[in-house]
Short mmCIF file of C-alpha atoms in Angstrom, two decimals:
data_model
loop_
_atom_site.label_atom_id
_atom_site.label_comp_id
_atom_site.label_asym_id
_atom_site.label_seq_id
_atom_site.Cartn_x
_atom_site.Cartn_y
_atom_site.Cartn_z
CA MET A 122 31.31 -70.99 30.36
CA TYR A 123 29.51 -67.81 29.44
CA ASN A 124 30.17 -64.11 29.98
CA VAL A 125 26.99 -62.46 31.28
CA SER A 126 26.14 -58.82 30.67
CA ASN A 127 22.70 -57.17 30.72
CA ASP A 128 20.93 -60.57 30.90
CA LYS A 129 22.77 -61.82 27.79
CA ALA A 130 25.26 -64.70 27.73
CA VAL A 131 28.30 -64.99 25.44
CA LYS A 132 30.39 -68.18 25.44
CA ILE A 133 33.94 -67.81 26.89
CA GLY A 134 36.73 -70.01 28.25
CA ALA A 135 36.28 -72.22 31.31
CA THR A 136 36.08 -70.73 34.83
CA THR A 137 34.21 -71.55 38.05
CA PHE A 138 31.14 -69.95 39.58
CA SER A 139 33.04 -69.38 42.82
CA GLU A 140 35.62 -67.36 40.86
CA LEU A 141 32.74 -65.28 39.49
CA ILE A 142 31.19 -64.94 42.98
CA TYR A 143 27.85 -66.41 41.77
CA LYS A 144 25.29 -67.90 44.12
CA GLU A 145 22.99 -70.76 43.10
CA SER A 146 20.04 -68.35 42.83
CA ASP A 147 22.07 -66.18 40.42
CA ILE A 148 22.75 -69.18 38.19
CA GLU A 149 19.08 -70.24 38.25
CA GLU A 150 17.97 -66.77 37.15
CA LEU A 151 20.64 -66.64 34.45
CA LEU A 152 19.46 -69.96 33.00
CA ARG A 153 15.82 -68.88 33.19
CA LYS A 154 16.57 -65.74 31.18
CA ASN A 155 18.94 -67.51 28.73
CA ILE A 156 17.39 -70.95 28.33
CA ASP A 157 19.14 -71.37 24.97
CA MET A 158 22.34 -72.01 26.96
CA ILE A 159 21.04 -75.51 27.77
CA CYS A 160 18.37 -76.10 25.14
CA ASP A 161 18.69 -75.43 21.40
CA GLU A 162 16.00 -74.81 18.76
CA GLU A 163 15.50 -78.54 18.11
CA GLU A 164 14.78 -79.26 21.77
CA SER A 165 12.23 -77.88 24.17
CA ILE A 166 12.22 -77.34 27.91
CA LEU A 167 9.53 -76.20 30.30
CA ILE A 168 10.41 -74.18 33.39
CA PHE A 169 7.62 -74.72 35.91
CA GLY A 170 9.01 -73.40 39.16
CA LYS A 171 11.40 -70.90 40.64
#
């Protein structure tokens, strides 16, 4: 899990999105702005839709 503040993500202990009151659209935007959460420097990923 990650702690999100000002469009930045910092890894933290496990929790659930329902505990954080996040909607699917919130999670999608978070991942779009912090793609390194799911893809490191050795990998690449292309976001082609929203």
